[in-house]
Amino acid sequence: GENVEQHPSTLSVQEGDSAVIKCTYSDSASNYFPWYKQELGKGPQLIIDIRSNVGEKKDQRIAVTLNKTAKHFSLHITETQPEDSAVYFCAASKGGGGADGLTFGKGTHLIIQP
Amino acid sequence: KAGVTQTPRYLIKTRGQQVTLSCSPISGHRSVSWYQQTPGQGLQFLFEYFSETQRNKGNFPGRFSGRQFSNSRSEMNVSTLELGDSALYLCASSPGLAEYEQYFGPGTRLTVT
């Protein structure tokens, strides 16, 4: 089955700096790669996603890049703010409508230092 | 639109008991998936339902089961609870077959003593 590796497990950055979280996947048939943000006591919140026919996607301060050949994808957060502090998860799947299930990375605890 | 709702939010059960958790998807969404989240194993896929049919199942024992009703609401059941079943159980809904995005509810925190 699919295996998703996520690094680093903890990332501390100064407010205003950029943060980058990286993930690799094993199954070349995976075609959908979402990123989730989870705050304490809440469920994961979908923040951005990318499909395998696209190399990069941006939404304001957040961007995701995908390298299908190398089977890795990354989350980039620019101009970090205190409210960006949370645990971020990458995931991969190869089915629509959740049929195949999402395989998640272990998460990155992002800490924004004031 | 209201988000995914899960009830109850917290549960404490004893080993050997069974438990039923409920999930109401976003209005209009027809696919419901369940995930287990633990500190050690992270987020793991349990199963997915679409139009009252289970389409896929993760690597969990048969003690974990679920169902979906005609209004897309879903329940999951865990029988003969073990200490290791203590976890946050998350429900996610998706619009349908051709849609990839999954939206999570707040989860049910199950503690088995």
Short mmCIF file of C-alpha atoms in Angstrom, two decimals:
data_model
loop_
_atom_site.label_atom_id
_atom_site.label_comp_id
_atom_site.label_asym_id
_atom_site.label_seq_id
_atom_site.Cartn_x
_atom_site.Cartn_y
_atom_site.Cartn_z
CA GLY A 1 0.00 0.00 0.00
CA GLU A 2 0.85 3.68 -0.04
CA ASN A 3 3.42 5.06 2.40
CA VAL A 4 3.82 8.79 3.08
CA GLU A 5 6.89 10.17 4.84
CA GLN A 6 6.79 13.72 6.25
CA HIS A 7 9.65 15.94 7.45
CA PRO A 8 10.44 17.62 9.73
CA SER A 9 8.40 16.46 12.70
CA THR A 10 8.86 19.85 14.40
CA LEU A 11 9.61 23.18 12.75
CA SER A 12 10.19 26.43 14.61
CA VAL A 13 10.38 29.68 12.63
CA GLN A 14 10.39 33.37 13.44
CA GLU A 15 7.20 35.27 12.73
CA GLY A 16 7.40 36.70 9.24
CA ASP A 17 9.79 34.03 7.95
CA SER A 18 8.87 31.20 5.57
CA ALA A 19 8.19 27.58 6.49
CA VAL A 20 8.61 24.54 4.25
CA ILE A 21 7.31 21.04 5.00
CA LYS A 22 8.22 18.12 2.74
CA CYS A 23 6.54 14.79 2.00
CA THR A 24 7.39 11.79 -0.12
CA TYR A 25 5.03 9.05 -1.29
CA SER A 26 5.63 5.55 -2.55
CA ASP A 27 2.73 4.66 -4.85
CA SER A 28 3.09 6.18 -8.32
CA ALA A 29 -0.66 5.68 -8.86
CA SER A 30 -1.48 8.31 -6.22
CA ASN A 31 -2.93 11.36 -7.92
CA TYR A 32 -4.29 13.61 -5.17
CA PHE A 33 -2.23 15.34 -2.48
CA PRO A 34 -4.01 17.45 0.16
CA TRP A 35 -2.56 19.33 3.11
CA TYR A 36 -4.41 19.65 6.40
CA LYS A 37 -3.94 21.93 9.39
CA GLN A 38 -5.02 20.64 12.79
CA GLU A 39 -5.34 22.88 15.82
CA LEU A 40 -5.67 21.57 19.34
CA GLY A 41 -9.05 20.02 20.00
CA LYS A 42 -10.19 20.30 16.38
CA GLY A 43 -10.42 18.08 13.35
CA PRO A 44 -8.03 18.49 10.40
CA GLN A 45 -8.85 21.44 8.15
CA LEU A 46 -8.15 21.20 4.43
CA ILE A 47 -5.93 24.17 3.54
CA ILE A 48 -4.72 23.38 0.03
CA ASP A 49 -4.51 20.43 -2.33
CA ILE A 50 -2.94 19.52 -5.65
CA ARG A 51 -3.63 16.90 -8.27
CA SER A 52 -1.02 15.02 -10.26
CA ASN A 53 -1.68 16.94 -13.48
CA VAL A 54 -0.49 20.18 -11.83
CA GLY A 55 3.02 21.06 -10.66
CA GLU A 56 2.27 23.99 -8.39
CA LYS A 57 -0.71 25.67 -6.75
CA LYS A 58 -0.87 28.85 -4.71
CA ASP A 59 -3.45 30.38 -2.39
CA GLN A 60 -2.38 33.67 -0.83
CA ARG A 61 0.49 32.85 1.58
CA ILE A 62 0.28 29.10 1.02
CA ALA A 63 1.67 27.15 -1.93
CA VAL A 64 2.15 23.48 -2.72
CA THR A 65 4.57 21.99 -5.25
CA LEU A 66 4.54 18.47 -6.67
CA ASN A 67 7.33 16.52 -8.33
CA LYS A 68 5.77 13.36 -9.75
CA THR A 69 9.06 11.96 -11.01
CA ALA A 70 10.67 12.16 -7.60
CA LYS A 71 7.38 11.38 -5.83
CA HIS A 72 7.57 14.27 -3.43
CA PHE A 73 5.47 17.32 -2.64
CA SER A 74 5.98 20.30 -0.37
CA LEU A 75 3.99 22.92 1.51
CA HIS A 76 5.32 26.48 1.56
CA ILE A 77 3.99 29.10 3.96
CA THR A 78 5.30 32.64 3.52
CA GLU A 79 5.13 35.58 5.94
CA THR A 80 4.22 33.27 8.81
CA GLN A 81 1.88 34.56 11.51
CA PRO A 82 1.15 33.35 15.07
CA GLU A 83 -2.13 31.79 13.90
CA ASP A 84 -0.16 29.50 11.59
CA SER A 85 1.04 27.58 14.66
CA ALA A 86 -0.55 24.10 14.42
CA VAL A 87 0.15 20.54 13.30
CA TYR A 88 0.24 20.12 9.52
CA PHE A 89 -0.41 16.82 7.76
CA CYS A 90 0.25 15.85 4.17
CA ALA A 91 -1.69 13.02 2.57
CA ALA A 92 -1.97 11.07 -0.66
CA SER A 93 -4.70 9.08 -2.36
CA LYS A 94 -5.62 7.64 -5.75
CA GLY A 95 -9.40 7.64 -5.56
CA GLY A 96 -12.12 10.18 -5.98
CA GLY A 97 -14.71 10.76 -3.29
CA GLY A 98 -12.49 9.25 -0.64
CA ALA A 99 -12.94 5.74 -1.98
CA ASP A 100 -9.31 4.84 -1.65
CA GLY A 101 -8.84 6.57 1.67
CA LEU A 102 -6.21 9.16 2.47
CA THR A 103 -2.78 7.96 3.61
CA PHE A 104 -1.34 10.56 5.96
CA GLY A 105 2.15 11.57 6.95
CA LYS A 106 2.97 11.65 10.66
CA GLY A 107 2.56 15.42 10.90
CA THR A 108 4.72 18.49 11.43
CA HIS A 109 4.32 20.64 14.52
CA LEU A 110 4.86 24.19 13.27
CA ILE A 111 5.78 26.72 15.94
CA ILE A 112 5.81 30.41 15.08
CA GLN A 113 8.11 32.33 17.42
CA PRO A 114 7.05 35.96 18.05
CA LYS B 1 -23.33 25.42 5.01
CA ALA B 2 -22.93 23.63 8.29
CA GLY B 3 -19.83 21.49 8.58
CA VAL B 4 -19.45 17.84 9.47
CA THR B 5 -20.91 17.09 12.87
CA GLN B 6 -20.00 14.19 15.12
CA THR B 7 -21.68 12.95 18.26
CA PRO B 8 -20.85 12.43 20.98
CA ARG B 9 -17.69 14.54 21.30
CA TYR B 10 -16.35 12.57 24.25
CA LEU B 11 -16.90 9.01 25.47
CA ILE B 12 -15.50 6.89 28.25
CA LYS B 13 -16.04 3.15 27.99
CA THR B 14 -14.79 0.03 29.74
CA ARG B 15 -12.86 -2.80 28.11
CA GLY B 16 -15.18 -5.36 26.56
CA GLN B 17 -18.01 -2.92 25.94
CA GLN B 18 -19.15 -1.73 22.54
CA VAL B 19 -19.61 1.81 21.26
CA THR B 20 -21.44 3.55 18.43
CA LEU B 21 -20.32 6.88 17.02
CA SER B 22 -22.37 9.08 14.73
CA CYS B 23 -21.50 11.40 11.87
CA SER B 24 -23.61 13.81 9.85
CA PRO B 25 -21.88 14.92 6.63
CA ILE B 26 -22.05 18.34 5.01
CA SER B 27 -25.43 18.80 3.37
CA GLY B 28 -25.36 17.33 -0.14
CA HIS B 29 -22.26 15.21 0.45
CA ARG B 30 -22.78 11.53 -0.24
CA SER B 31 -19.42 10.02 0.74
CA VAL B 32 -18.43 9.51 4.38
CA SER B 33 -15.05 8.21 5.53
CA TRP B 34 -13.86 7.31 9.01
CA TYR B 35 -10.34 7.68 10.39
CA GLN B 36 -8.65 6.81 13.67
CA GLN B 37 -6.08 9.21 15.10
CA THR B 38 -3.62 8.15 17.82
CA PRO B 39 -0.30 9.65 18.93
CA GLY B 40 1.56 6.48 17.96
CA GLN B 41 -0.02 5.53 14.63
CA GLY B 42 -1.20 8.93 13.45
CA LEU B 43 -4.22 9.19 11.16
CA GLN B 44 -5.36 5.87 9.73
CA PHE B 45 -8.17 5.14 7.29
CA LEU B 46 -10.93 2.88 8.64
CA PHE B 47 -13.55 2.71 5.88
CA GLU B 48 -15.57 4.72 3.40
CA TYR B 49 -19.24 4.67 2.48
CA PHE B 50 -21.04 5.99 -0.55
CA SER B 51 -24.75 5.56 -1.19
CA GLU B 52 -25.08 3.21 1.78
CA THR B 53 -22.36 0.89 0.43
CA GLN B 54 -18.91 0.34 1.88
CA ARG B 55 -16.48 0.96 -0.97
CA ASN B 56 -13.17 0.46 0.80
CA LYS B 57 -11.81 -0.64 4.15
CA GLY B 58 -8.52 -0.02 5.88
CA ASN B 59 -6.43 -2.51 7.80
CA PHE B 60 -8.48 -2.80 10.98
CA PRO B 61 -9.98 -5.88 12.66
CA GLY B 62 -13.58 -6.90 12.14
CA ARG B 63 -14.51 -5.38 15.51
CA PHE B 64 -14.67 -2.09 13.63
CA SER B 65 -17.75 -1.75 11.46
CA GLY B 66 -19.90 0.97 10.03
CA ARG B 67 -22.95 1.77 8.02
CA GLN B 68 -24.51 4.62 6.12
CA PHE B 69 -28.14 5.60 5.98
CA SER B 70 -30.19 6.86 3.04
CA ASN B 71 -29.73 10.47 4.24
CA SER B 72 -25.92 9.95 4.10
CA ARG B 73 -25.52 10.01 7.88
CA SER B 74 -23.11 7.37 9.06
CA GLU B 75 -22.36 5.40 12.18
CA MET B 76 -19.36 3.38 13.17
CA ASN B 77 -19.37 0.66 15.79
CA VAL B 78 -16.52 -0.85 17.76
CA SER B 79 -17.29 -4.07 19.61
CA THR B 80 -15.36 -5.70 22.44
CA LEU B 81 -13.37 -2.57 23.18
CA GLU B 82 -9.66 -2.83 23.95
CA LEU B 83 -7.43 -0.29 25.68
CA GLY B 84 -5.69 0.32 22.34
CA ASP B 85 -8.94 1.56 20.82
CA SER B 86 -8.59 4.79 22.78
CA ALA B 87 -8.28 7.42 20.08
CA LEU B 88 -9.83 10.36 18.32
CA TYR B 89 -12.27 9.06 15.71
CA LEU B 90 -12.72 11.41 12.81
CA CYS B 91 -15.39 11.47 10.16
CA ALA B 92 -14.83 13.14 6.80
CA SER B 93 -17.34 13.88 4.07
CA SER B 94 -16.85 14.33 0.35
CA PRO B 95 -19.35 15.49 -2.27
CA GLY B 96 -19.27 12.32 -4.34
CA LEU B 97 -17.49 9.90 -6.63
CA ALA B 98 -15.71 12.42 -8.82
CA GLU B 99 -14.76 14.79 -6.01
CA TYR B 100 -11.51 14.33 -4.15
CA GLU B 101 -11.77 16.84 -1.32
CA GLN B 102 -12.57 15.49 2.14
CA TYR B 103 -13.77 17.71 4.98
CA PHE B 104 -13.32 16.55 8.54
CA GLY B 105 -15.52 16.89 11.58
CA PRO B 106 -14.21 17.70 15.09
CA GLY B 107 -13.99 14.04 16.05
CA THR B 108 -15.14 11.87 18.94
CA ARG B 109 -12.58 11.33 21.69
CA LEU B 110 -12.97 7.73 22.91
CA THR B 111 -11.24 6.65 26.10
CA VAL B 112 -11.27 2.96 27.02
CA THR B 113 -10.46 2.12 30.65
#
